[in-house]
XYZ file of C-alpha atoms in Angstrom:
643
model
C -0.502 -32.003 4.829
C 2.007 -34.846 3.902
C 2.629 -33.654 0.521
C 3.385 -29.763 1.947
C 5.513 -31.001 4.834
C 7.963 -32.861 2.983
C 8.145 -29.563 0.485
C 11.426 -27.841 2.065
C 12.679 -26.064 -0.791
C 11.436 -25.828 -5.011
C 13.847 -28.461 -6.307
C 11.799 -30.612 -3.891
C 8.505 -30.156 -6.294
C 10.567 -31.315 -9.827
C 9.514 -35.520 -8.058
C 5.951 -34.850 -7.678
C 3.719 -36.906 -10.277
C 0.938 -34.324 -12.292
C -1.774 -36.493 -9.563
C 0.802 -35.259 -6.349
C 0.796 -31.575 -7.525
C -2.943 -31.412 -7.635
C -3.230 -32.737 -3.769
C -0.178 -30.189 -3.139
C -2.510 -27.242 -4.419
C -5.249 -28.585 -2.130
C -3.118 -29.112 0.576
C -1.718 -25.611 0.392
C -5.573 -24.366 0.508
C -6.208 -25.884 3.336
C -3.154 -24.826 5.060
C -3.910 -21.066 4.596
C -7.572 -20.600 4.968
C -6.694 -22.599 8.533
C -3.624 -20.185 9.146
C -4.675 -16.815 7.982
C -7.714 -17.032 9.302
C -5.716 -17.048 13.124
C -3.319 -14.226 12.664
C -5.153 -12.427 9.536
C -3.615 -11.498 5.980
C -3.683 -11.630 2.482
C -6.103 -15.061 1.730
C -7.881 -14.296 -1.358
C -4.924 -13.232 -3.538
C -2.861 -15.987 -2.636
C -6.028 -18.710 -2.698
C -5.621 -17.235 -6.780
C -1.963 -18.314 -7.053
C -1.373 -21.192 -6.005
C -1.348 -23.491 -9.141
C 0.618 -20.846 -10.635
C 2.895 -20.605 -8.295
C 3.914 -24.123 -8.395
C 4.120 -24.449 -12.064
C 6.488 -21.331 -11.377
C 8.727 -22.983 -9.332
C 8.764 -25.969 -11.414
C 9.861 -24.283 -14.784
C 12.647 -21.895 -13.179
C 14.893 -22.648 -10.429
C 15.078 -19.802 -7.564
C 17.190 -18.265 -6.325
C 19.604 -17.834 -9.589
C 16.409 -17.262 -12.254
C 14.276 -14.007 -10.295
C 10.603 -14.664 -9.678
C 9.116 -11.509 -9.271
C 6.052 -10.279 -7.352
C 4.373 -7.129 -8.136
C 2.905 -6.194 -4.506
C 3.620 -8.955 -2.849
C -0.150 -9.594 -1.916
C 0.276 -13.533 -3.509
C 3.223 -13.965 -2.161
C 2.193 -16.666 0.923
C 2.311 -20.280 -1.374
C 6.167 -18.851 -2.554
C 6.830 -18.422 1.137
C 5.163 -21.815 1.682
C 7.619 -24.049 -1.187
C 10.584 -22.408 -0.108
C 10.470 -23.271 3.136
C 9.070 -20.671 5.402
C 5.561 -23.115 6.853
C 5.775 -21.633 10.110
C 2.780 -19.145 10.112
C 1.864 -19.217 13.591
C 2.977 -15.252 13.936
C 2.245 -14.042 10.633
C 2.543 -10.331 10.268
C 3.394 -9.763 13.620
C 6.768 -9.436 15.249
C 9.727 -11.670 14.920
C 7.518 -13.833 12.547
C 6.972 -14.193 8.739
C 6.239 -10.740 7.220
C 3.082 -10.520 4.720
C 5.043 -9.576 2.002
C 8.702 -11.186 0.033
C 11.273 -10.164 2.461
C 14.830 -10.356 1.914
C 15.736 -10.386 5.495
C 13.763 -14.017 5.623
C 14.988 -15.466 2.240
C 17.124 -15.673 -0.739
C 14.601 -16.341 -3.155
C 12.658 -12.826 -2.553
C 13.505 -9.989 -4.451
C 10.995 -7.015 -3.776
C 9.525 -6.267 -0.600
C 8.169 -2.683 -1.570
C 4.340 -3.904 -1.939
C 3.499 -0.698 -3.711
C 2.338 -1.941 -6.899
C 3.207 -1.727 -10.718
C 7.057 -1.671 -10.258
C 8.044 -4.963 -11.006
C 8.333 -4.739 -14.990
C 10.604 -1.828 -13.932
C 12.944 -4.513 -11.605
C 12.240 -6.757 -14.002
C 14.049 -5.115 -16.547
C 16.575 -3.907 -14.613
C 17.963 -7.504 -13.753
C 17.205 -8.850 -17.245
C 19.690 -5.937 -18.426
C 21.911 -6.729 -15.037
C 21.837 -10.216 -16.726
C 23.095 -9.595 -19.999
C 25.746 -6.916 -19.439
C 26.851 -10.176 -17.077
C 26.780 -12.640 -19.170
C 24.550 -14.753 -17.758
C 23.071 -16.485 -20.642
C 21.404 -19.116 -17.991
C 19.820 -16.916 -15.920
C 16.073 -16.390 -16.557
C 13.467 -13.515 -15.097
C 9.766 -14.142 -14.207
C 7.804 -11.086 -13.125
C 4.367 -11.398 -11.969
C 1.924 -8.822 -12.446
C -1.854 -8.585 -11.850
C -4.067 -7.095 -14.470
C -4.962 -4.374 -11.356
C -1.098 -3.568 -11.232
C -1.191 -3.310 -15.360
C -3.696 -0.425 -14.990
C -0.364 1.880 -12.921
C 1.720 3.935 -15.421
C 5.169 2.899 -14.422
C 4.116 -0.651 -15.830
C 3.679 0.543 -18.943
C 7.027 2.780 -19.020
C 8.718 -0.407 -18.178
C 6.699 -2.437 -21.049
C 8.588 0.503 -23.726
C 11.297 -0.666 -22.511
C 11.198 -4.112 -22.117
C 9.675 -4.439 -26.222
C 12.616 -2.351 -27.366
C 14.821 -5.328 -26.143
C 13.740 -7.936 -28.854
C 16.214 -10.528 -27.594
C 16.863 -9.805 -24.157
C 14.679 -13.074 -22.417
C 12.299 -11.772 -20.001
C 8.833 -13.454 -19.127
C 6.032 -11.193 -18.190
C 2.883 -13.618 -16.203
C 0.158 -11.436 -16.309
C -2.034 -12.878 -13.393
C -5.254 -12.017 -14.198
C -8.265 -12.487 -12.000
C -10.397 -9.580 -13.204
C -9.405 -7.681 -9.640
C -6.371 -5.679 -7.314
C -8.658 -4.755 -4.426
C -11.862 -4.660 -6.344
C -13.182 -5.517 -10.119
C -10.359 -4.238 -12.482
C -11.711 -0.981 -14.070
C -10.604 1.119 -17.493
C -9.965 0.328 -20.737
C -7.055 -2.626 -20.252
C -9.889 -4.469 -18.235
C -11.805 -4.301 -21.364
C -9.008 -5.138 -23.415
C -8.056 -7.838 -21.301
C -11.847 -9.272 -20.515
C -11.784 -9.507 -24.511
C -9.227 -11.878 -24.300
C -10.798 -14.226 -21.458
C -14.247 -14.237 -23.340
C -12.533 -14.877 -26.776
C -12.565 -18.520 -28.302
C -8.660 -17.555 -29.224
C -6.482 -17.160 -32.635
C -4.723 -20.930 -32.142
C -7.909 -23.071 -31.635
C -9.733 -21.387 -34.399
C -6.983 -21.918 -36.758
C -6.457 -25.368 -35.886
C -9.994 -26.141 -36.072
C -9.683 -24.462 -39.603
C -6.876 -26.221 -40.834
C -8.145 -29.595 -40.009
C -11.272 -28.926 -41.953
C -9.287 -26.759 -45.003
C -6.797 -29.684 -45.106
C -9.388 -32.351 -46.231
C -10.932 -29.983 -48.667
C -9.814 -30.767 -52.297
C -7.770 -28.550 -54.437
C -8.195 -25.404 -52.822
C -7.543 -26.580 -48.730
C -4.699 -26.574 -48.460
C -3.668 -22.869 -50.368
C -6.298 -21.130 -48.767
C -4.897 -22.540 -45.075
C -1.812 -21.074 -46.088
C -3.288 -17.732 -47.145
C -4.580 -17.715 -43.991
C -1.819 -18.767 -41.719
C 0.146 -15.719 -43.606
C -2.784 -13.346 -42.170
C -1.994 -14.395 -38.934
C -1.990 -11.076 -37.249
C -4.939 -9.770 -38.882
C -6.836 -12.719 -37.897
C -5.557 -12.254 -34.422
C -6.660 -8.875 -34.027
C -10.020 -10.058 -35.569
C -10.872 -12.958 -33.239
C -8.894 -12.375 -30.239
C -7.317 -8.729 -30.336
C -4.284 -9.834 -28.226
C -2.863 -6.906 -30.703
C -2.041 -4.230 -28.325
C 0.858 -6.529 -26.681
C 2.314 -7.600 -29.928
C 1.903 -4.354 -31.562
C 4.828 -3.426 -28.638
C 6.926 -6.487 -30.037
C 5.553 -8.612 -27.502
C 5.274 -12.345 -28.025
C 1.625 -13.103 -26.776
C 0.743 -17.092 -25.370
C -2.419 -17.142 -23.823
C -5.011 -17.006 -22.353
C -4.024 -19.903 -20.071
C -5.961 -21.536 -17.215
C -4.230 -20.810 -14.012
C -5.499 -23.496 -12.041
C -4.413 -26.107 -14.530
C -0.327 -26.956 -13.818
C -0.013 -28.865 -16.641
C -0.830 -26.128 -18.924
C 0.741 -23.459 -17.305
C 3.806 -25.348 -17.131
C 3.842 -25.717 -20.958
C 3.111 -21.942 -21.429
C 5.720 -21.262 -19.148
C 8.325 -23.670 -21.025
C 7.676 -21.928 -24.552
C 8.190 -18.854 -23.070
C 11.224 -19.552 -21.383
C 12.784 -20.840 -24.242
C 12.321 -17.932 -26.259
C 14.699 -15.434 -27.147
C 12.813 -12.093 -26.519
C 9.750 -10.597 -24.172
C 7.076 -13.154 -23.650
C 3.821 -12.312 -22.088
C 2.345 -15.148 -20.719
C -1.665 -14.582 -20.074
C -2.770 -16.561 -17.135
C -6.632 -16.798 -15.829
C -7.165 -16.999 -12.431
C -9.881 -16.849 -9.411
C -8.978 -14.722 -6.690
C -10.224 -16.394 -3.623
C -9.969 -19.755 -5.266
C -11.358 -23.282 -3.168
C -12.726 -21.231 -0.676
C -16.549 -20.238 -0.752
C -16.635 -17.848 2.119
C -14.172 -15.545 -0.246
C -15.737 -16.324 -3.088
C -19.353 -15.243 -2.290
C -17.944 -11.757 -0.608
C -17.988 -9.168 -3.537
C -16.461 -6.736 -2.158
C -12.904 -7.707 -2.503
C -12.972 -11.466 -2.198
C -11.404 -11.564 1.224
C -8.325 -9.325 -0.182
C -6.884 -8.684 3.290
C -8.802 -10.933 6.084
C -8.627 -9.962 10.151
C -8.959 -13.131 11.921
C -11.910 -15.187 10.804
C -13.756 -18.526 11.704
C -12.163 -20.731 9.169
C -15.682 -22.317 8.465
C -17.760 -19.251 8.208
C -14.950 -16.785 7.008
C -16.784 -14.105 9.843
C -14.456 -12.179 12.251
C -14.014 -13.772 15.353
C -14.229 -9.952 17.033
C -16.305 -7.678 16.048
C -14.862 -4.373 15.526
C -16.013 -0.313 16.944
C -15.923 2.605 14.901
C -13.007 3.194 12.944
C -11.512 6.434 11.133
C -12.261 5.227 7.532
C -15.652 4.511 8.006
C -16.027 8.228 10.079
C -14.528 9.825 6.970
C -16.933 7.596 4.446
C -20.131 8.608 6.172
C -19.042 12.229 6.432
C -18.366 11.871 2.318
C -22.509 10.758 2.441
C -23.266 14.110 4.010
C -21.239 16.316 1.947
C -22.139 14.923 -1.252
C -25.786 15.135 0.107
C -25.238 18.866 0.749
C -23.392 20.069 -2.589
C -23.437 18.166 -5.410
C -19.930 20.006 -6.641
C -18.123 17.311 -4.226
C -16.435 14.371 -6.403
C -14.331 11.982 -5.500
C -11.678 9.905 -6.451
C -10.065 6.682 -5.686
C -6.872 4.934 -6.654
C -8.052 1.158 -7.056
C -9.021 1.217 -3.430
C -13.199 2.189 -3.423
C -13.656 0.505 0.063
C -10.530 0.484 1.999
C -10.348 4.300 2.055
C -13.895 4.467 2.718
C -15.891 5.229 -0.441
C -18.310 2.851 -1.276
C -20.899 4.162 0.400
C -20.231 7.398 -1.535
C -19.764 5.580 -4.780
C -23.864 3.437 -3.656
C -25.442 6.561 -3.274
C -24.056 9.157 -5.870
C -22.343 6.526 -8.860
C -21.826 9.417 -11.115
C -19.840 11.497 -9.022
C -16.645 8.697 -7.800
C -13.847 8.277 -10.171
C -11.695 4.754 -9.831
C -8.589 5.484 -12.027
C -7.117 2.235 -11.191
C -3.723 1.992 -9.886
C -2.757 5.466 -10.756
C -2.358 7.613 -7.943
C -0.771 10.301 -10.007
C -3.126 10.278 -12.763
C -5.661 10.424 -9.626
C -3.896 14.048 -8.883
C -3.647 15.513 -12.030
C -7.204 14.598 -12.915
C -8.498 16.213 -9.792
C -6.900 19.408 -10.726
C -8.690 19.446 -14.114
C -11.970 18.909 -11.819
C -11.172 21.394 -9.619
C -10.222 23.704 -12.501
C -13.603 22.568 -14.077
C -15.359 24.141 -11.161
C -15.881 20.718 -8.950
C -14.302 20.502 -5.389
C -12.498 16.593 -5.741
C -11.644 14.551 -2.850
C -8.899 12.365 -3.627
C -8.894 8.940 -0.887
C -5.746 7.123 -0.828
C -3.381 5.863 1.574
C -1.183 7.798 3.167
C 2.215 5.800 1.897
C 0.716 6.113 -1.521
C 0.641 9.533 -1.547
C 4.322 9.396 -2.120
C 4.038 8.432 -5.449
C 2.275 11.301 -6.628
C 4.044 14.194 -4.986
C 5.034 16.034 -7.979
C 2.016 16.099 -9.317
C 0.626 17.631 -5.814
C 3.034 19.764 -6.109
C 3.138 21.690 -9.753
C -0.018 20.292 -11.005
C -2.439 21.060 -8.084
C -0.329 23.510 -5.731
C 1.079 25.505 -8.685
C -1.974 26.237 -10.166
C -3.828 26.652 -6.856
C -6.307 24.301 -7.299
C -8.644 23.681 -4.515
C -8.461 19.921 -4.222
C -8.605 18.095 -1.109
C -6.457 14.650 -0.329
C -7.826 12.286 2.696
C -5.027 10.193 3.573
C -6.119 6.854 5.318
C -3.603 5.002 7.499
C -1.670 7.477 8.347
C 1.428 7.356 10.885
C 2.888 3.856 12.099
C 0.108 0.917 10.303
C 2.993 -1.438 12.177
C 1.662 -5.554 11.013
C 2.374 -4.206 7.158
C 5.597 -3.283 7.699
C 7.689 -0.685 6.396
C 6.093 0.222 3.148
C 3.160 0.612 4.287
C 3.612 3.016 7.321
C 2.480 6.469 6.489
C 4.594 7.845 8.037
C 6.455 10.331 5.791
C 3.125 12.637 4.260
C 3.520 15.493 6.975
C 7.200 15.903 6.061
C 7.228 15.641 2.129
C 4.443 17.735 1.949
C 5.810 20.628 3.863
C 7.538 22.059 0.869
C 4.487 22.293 -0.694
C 3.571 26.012 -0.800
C 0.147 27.108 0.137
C -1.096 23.800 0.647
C -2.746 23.137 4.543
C -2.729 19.771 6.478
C -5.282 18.864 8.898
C -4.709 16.224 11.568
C -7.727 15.159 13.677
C -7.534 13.787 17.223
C -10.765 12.476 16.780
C -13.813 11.007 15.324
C -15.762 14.694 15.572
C -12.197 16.350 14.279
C -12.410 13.941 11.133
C -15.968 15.487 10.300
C -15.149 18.776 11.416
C -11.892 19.684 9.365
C -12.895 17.599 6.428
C -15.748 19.968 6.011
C -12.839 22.736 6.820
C -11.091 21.477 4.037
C -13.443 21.063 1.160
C -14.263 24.753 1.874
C -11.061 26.017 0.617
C -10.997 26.180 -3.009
C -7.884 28.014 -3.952
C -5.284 25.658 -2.694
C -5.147 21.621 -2.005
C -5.429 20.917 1.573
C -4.995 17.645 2.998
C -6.795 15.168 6.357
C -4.829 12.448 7.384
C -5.666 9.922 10.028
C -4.315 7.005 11.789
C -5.683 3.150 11.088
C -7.782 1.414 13.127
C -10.468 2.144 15.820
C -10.913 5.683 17.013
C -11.188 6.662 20.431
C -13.615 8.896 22.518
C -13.962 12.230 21.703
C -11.181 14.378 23.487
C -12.535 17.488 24.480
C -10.877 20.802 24.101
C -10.826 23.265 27.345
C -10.764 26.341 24.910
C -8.807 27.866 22.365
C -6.176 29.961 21.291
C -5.810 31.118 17.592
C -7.191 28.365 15.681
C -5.608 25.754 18.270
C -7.619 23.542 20.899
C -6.566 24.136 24.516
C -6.339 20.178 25.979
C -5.143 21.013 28.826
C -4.472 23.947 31.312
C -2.128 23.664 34.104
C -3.387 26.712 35.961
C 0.002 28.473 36.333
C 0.989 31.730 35.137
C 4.504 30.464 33.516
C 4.059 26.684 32.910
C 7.161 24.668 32.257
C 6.037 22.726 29.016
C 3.972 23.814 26.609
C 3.412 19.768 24.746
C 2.136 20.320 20.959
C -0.140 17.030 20.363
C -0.468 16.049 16.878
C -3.681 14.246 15.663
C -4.838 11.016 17.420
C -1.734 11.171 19.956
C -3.951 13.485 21.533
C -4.876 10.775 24.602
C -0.815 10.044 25.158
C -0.160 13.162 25.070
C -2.850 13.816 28.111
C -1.155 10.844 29.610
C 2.477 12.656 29.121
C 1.376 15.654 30.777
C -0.259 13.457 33.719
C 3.044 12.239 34.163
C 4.820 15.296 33.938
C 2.458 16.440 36.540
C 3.547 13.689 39.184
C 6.873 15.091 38.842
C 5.844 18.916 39.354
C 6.230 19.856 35.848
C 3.121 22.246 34.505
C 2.515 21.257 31.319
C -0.168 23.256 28.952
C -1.447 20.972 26.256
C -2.795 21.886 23.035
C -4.047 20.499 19.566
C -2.923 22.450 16.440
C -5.639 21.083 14.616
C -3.700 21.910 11.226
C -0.404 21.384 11.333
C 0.816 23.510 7.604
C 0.914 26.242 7.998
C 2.139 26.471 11.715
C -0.211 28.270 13.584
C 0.130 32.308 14.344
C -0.664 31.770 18.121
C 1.839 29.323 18.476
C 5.259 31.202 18.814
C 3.438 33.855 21.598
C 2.210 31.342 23.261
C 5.236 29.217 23.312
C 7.472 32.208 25.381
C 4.933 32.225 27.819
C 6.525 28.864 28.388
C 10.394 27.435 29.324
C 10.259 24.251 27.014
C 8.546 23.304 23.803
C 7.853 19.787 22.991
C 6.185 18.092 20.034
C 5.004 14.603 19.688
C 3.592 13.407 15.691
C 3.103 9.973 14.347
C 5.280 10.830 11.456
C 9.070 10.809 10.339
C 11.065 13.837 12.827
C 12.736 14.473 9.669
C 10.454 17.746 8.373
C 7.798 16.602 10.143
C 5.770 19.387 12.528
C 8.244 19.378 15.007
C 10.590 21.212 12.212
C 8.325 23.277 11.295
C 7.098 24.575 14.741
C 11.112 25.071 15.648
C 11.498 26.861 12.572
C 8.075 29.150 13.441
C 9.909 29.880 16.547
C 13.507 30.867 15.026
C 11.241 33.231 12.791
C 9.484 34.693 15.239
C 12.522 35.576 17.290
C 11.347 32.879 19.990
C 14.178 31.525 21.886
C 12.771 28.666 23.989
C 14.386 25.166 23.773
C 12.340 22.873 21.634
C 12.451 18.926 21.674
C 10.504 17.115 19.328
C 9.630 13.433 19.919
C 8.159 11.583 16.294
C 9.283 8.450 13.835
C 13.131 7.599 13.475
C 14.214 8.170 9.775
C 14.189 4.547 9.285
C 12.481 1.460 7.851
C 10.659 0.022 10.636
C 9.807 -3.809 10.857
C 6.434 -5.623 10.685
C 5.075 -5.458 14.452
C 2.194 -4.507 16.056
C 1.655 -0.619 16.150
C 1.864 -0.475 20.019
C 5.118 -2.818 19.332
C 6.802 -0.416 17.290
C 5.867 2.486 19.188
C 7.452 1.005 22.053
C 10.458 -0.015 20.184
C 10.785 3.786 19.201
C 10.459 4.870 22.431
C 6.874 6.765 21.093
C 5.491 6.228 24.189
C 3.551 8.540 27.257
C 6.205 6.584 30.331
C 9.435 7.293 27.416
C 8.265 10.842 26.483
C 7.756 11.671 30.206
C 11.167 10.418 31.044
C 12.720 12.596 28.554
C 11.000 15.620 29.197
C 11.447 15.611 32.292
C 15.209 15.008 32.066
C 15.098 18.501 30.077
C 13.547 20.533 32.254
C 16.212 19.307 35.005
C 18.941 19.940 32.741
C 17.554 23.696 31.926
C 16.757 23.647 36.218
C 20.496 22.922 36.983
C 22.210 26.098 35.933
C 19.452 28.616 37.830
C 19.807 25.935 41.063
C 23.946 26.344 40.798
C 23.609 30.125 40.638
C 21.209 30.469 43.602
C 23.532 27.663 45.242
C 26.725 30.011 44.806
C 24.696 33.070 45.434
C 23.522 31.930 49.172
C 25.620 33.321 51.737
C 27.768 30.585 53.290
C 26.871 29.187 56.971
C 29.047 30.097 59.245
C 30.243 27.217 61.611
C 29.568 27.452 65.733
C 32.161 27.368 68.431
């Protein structure tokens, strides 16, 4: 590593001979196969990058020009030449966060990771720029062809072409992939381009051979160098971006420096939009990603370096519970569908999509589109299942809302990772769906405690079929199976404390079903009864629950989700309704953006825990205690003293 080690910030790179910058790309490969594969991350999209990222770094000079990272996923080699080479705690807490982070440097710009914004940022600075006068500032956005296939990139390209002089260079990064193979018709378009011998070779392979003909050469090179952009359409149809008023240069090779550095020179220098068409191999130098199909070691756990195989082998987990529940379903009606956002395995589909190819729909990074087209399915007579994660969901709320709610549309949304994800940090908690989607009218949310819950109120869900209904579930293993003692209404009974006027009646939300048996264990050591129960769905609040909440003196609610109109709001606000006057606390998320960590980390820092709860709760029930105890104090006759 004596190349990387001396690399403290980009300036640092402009010394390094064409022969040095080749050993810094292999030294960088080395570097994070051997330190991802401890702590786990993003390897194969920044294996991809890291030619290009130099040659980025060499052309414009962070922190006054903006490079740009759509996601964020490629971001480890930037982190790496501007001086952040301490990876020993990636992703976990107090160390280097997967994604740019401003907190850790001035050279990062967006730390959002949800992908296809940064044409939008983009933009936005190059205008910031301009209205500033800062003629010597320069913007670089990176975007992979999977983040090309999201709408809001192409609302930003309108933009950006209607701005023929306003400098702003686009680097498509294009490696065929975002999780998986790029699907729809820009893949095409863009696969045309890659295959394609290309407009500039053929033409100067013409014009060498038209120059030495006699007479007629050189005219008819002319006549052709005039039909430029028919001939480009003809033999490589890079058309569609200069139709927009685009300048086109590519495709480059994105493992060559030297030639992206030229690319990137010409396109700095010029006075408008430049899209600069990089190929490159996600997974790059290191076979182990390489030779796995799937997603070419996307996102890694820990890994033998050598063999690229998980040092731990991991149980059951709630994606996979959900994805072989899909198998049945589909097995059982063929009306079932489903639909994924770019993300076939990580939510759990590609065992669907292996056994019934006709019937799962990848729409690419377009989780709205993904919405909307499941209502025309639904509307079509199919019942769709839309997979995504729960943080994306965000994006398409409006379209849950008056395209699939308004027209009552029986469509049902899984919601993977749902709750605190913790080593991704803040964007990628899902920890706002149960809140947002409250408003939503007639729609129903379903929060399983368990593996058997998962199976249970999916096949709940996909039964209704004249409203969208929605599963969410946590990341990660699942636990045992918690049993339920009974029920009341449609909730599970998880716990009876035997009394005929218990003090707490504690409302568990999905998989905080075992801490919220260890809260009432607690409670219990103190001499506080505590009834425990499950909603099962959370929207709409369940009838049972205000009757059986005054047979109690205190409410409490504990969800892995935001407090802000989360279930806790909506049970208090059951209660108001129902004329139910019984003190309510409600234990969930802070309405904050919480840093990478561990999810036990940041439940702890939250004070989401069974020992934090406890201690809470049982302050309350003191506090409601003291006023009766006073009373009954003053209300005892007084001793009288002896002689």
């Amino acid at each position: 590593m004596a190349l990387l080690t001396r690399i403290r910030g980009p300036r640092d790179l402009d010394r390094l001979t064409p022969g040095q910058l080749d050993r810094l790309a292999a030294e960088i490969r080395t570097f994070l196969v051997e330190e991802v594969s401890k702590t786990g991350g993003h390897l194969g999209p920044n294996l991809g990058v890291v030619e290009l990222t130099i040659a980025l770094h060499r052309v414009f000079h962070s922190p006054k020009d903006k490079i740009l990272f759509d996601t964020g996923h490629q971001s480890y080699v930037h982190k790496l030449l501007t001086g952040r080479q301490d990876f020993t705690n990636l992703k976990g807490k107090g160390g280097l966060s997967g994604y740019p982070s401003r907190a850790e440097s001035e050279h990062d710009v967006i730390e959002n990771s949800h992908a296809s914004t940064v044409l939008g940022w983009a933009e936005g600075i190059a205008k910031a720029n301009e209205l500033r006068g800062r003629r010597d500032h320069h913007v670089a956005a990176v975007i992979g062809d999977g983040a090309l296939t999201g709408g809001m990139a192409w609302e930003a390209l309108n933009n950006i072409a209607a701005a023929k002089d306003r400098p702003l260079v686009i680097v498509v990064n294009d490696n065929e992939r975002s999780y998986a193979p790029t699907i729809g018709g820009l893949a095409n378009h863009l696969a045309t381009l890659r295959t394609t011998d290309g407009y500039e070779r053929f033409l100067a392979r013409g014009k060498d051979i038209l120059e030495r003909t006699p007479v007629v050469g050189k005219p008819l090179y002319e006549t052709l160098h005039g039909a430029k952009k028919g001939l480009k359409d003809f033999i490589a149809p890079q058309g569609m971006f200069e139709d927009l008023g685009l300048k086109y240069v590519g495709p480059i090779d994105g493992h060559d420096i030297e030639a992206l550095e030229s690319a990137l020179q010409r396109a700095k220098r010029f006075n408008g939009p430049v899209i600069v068409h990089c190929l490159t191999e996600k997974g790059r130098g290191y076979q182990p990603a390489l030779q796995d199909e799937a997603d070419r070691f996307h996102a890694v756990g820990k890994i033998h370096p050598d063999t690229g195989l998980p040092i731990a082998a991991s149980g059951a987990d709630w994606t996979s519970v959900f994805g072989e529940e899909m198998v049945k379903l589909g097995e059982e009606r063929d009306d079932i569908v489903a639909i994924t956002a770019a993300m076939l395995q990580p939510v759990g589909l590609d065992r669907f999509a292996k056994r019934f190819p006709d019937r799962v729909y990848d729409v690419g990074i377009a989780e709205q589109h993904a919405a909307v087209s499941a209502a025309g399915l639904a509307t079509g007579g199919l019942h769709p299942v839309v997979a995504v994660y729960a943080t994306f969901l965000n994006r398409a709320f409006d379209q849950v809302l008056m395209d699939v709610a308004l027209h009552q549309c029986g469509v049902t949304f899984v919601l993977d990772r749902a709750g605190i994800t913790g080593t991704d940090g803040a964007s990628h908690n899902g920890m706002w769906d149960m809140s947002i989607l409250q408003v939503v009218p007639g729609l129903r949310i379903a929060a399983p405690r368990d593996a058997d819950q998962v199976r249970a109120q999916l096949r709940e869900a996909v039964e209704v079929d004249d409203a969208p209904t929605v599963v969410r579930y946590s990341k990660g293993a699942v636990g045992p199976a918690v049993r339920a003692l009974s029920r009341i209404g449609g909730m599970d009974v998880l716990r009876e404390p035997g009394t005929e006027r218990p003090d707490v009646l504690l409302v568990s939300v999905g998989a905080l079903a075992p801490m919220c048996l260890e809260i009432a264990g607690l409670l219990d050591q103190q001499g506080i009864t505590t009834t425990v129960v499950d909603p099962r769905w959370v929207k709409p609040v369940d009838e049972a629950l205000p009757g059986l909440a005054a047979r109690h003196r205190v409410v409490v609610t504990v969800e892995d989700n935001s407090r802000v109109g989360g279930v806790g709001s909506a049970v208090s606000q059951a209660l108001r309704d129902a004329g139910v006057d019984v003190p309510l606390r409600d234990f969930g998320i802070p309405p904050r953006f919480l840093d990478h960590a561990s999810r036990k980390e940041v439940m702890a820092e939250i004070g989401l825990t069974a020992p934090d709860i406890a201690r809470q709760v049982t302050g309350l029930v003191a506090r409601i205690d003291a006023p009766r105890e006073k009373a009954a104090d003053e209300a005892a006759p007084a001793e009288v003293a002896g002689d």
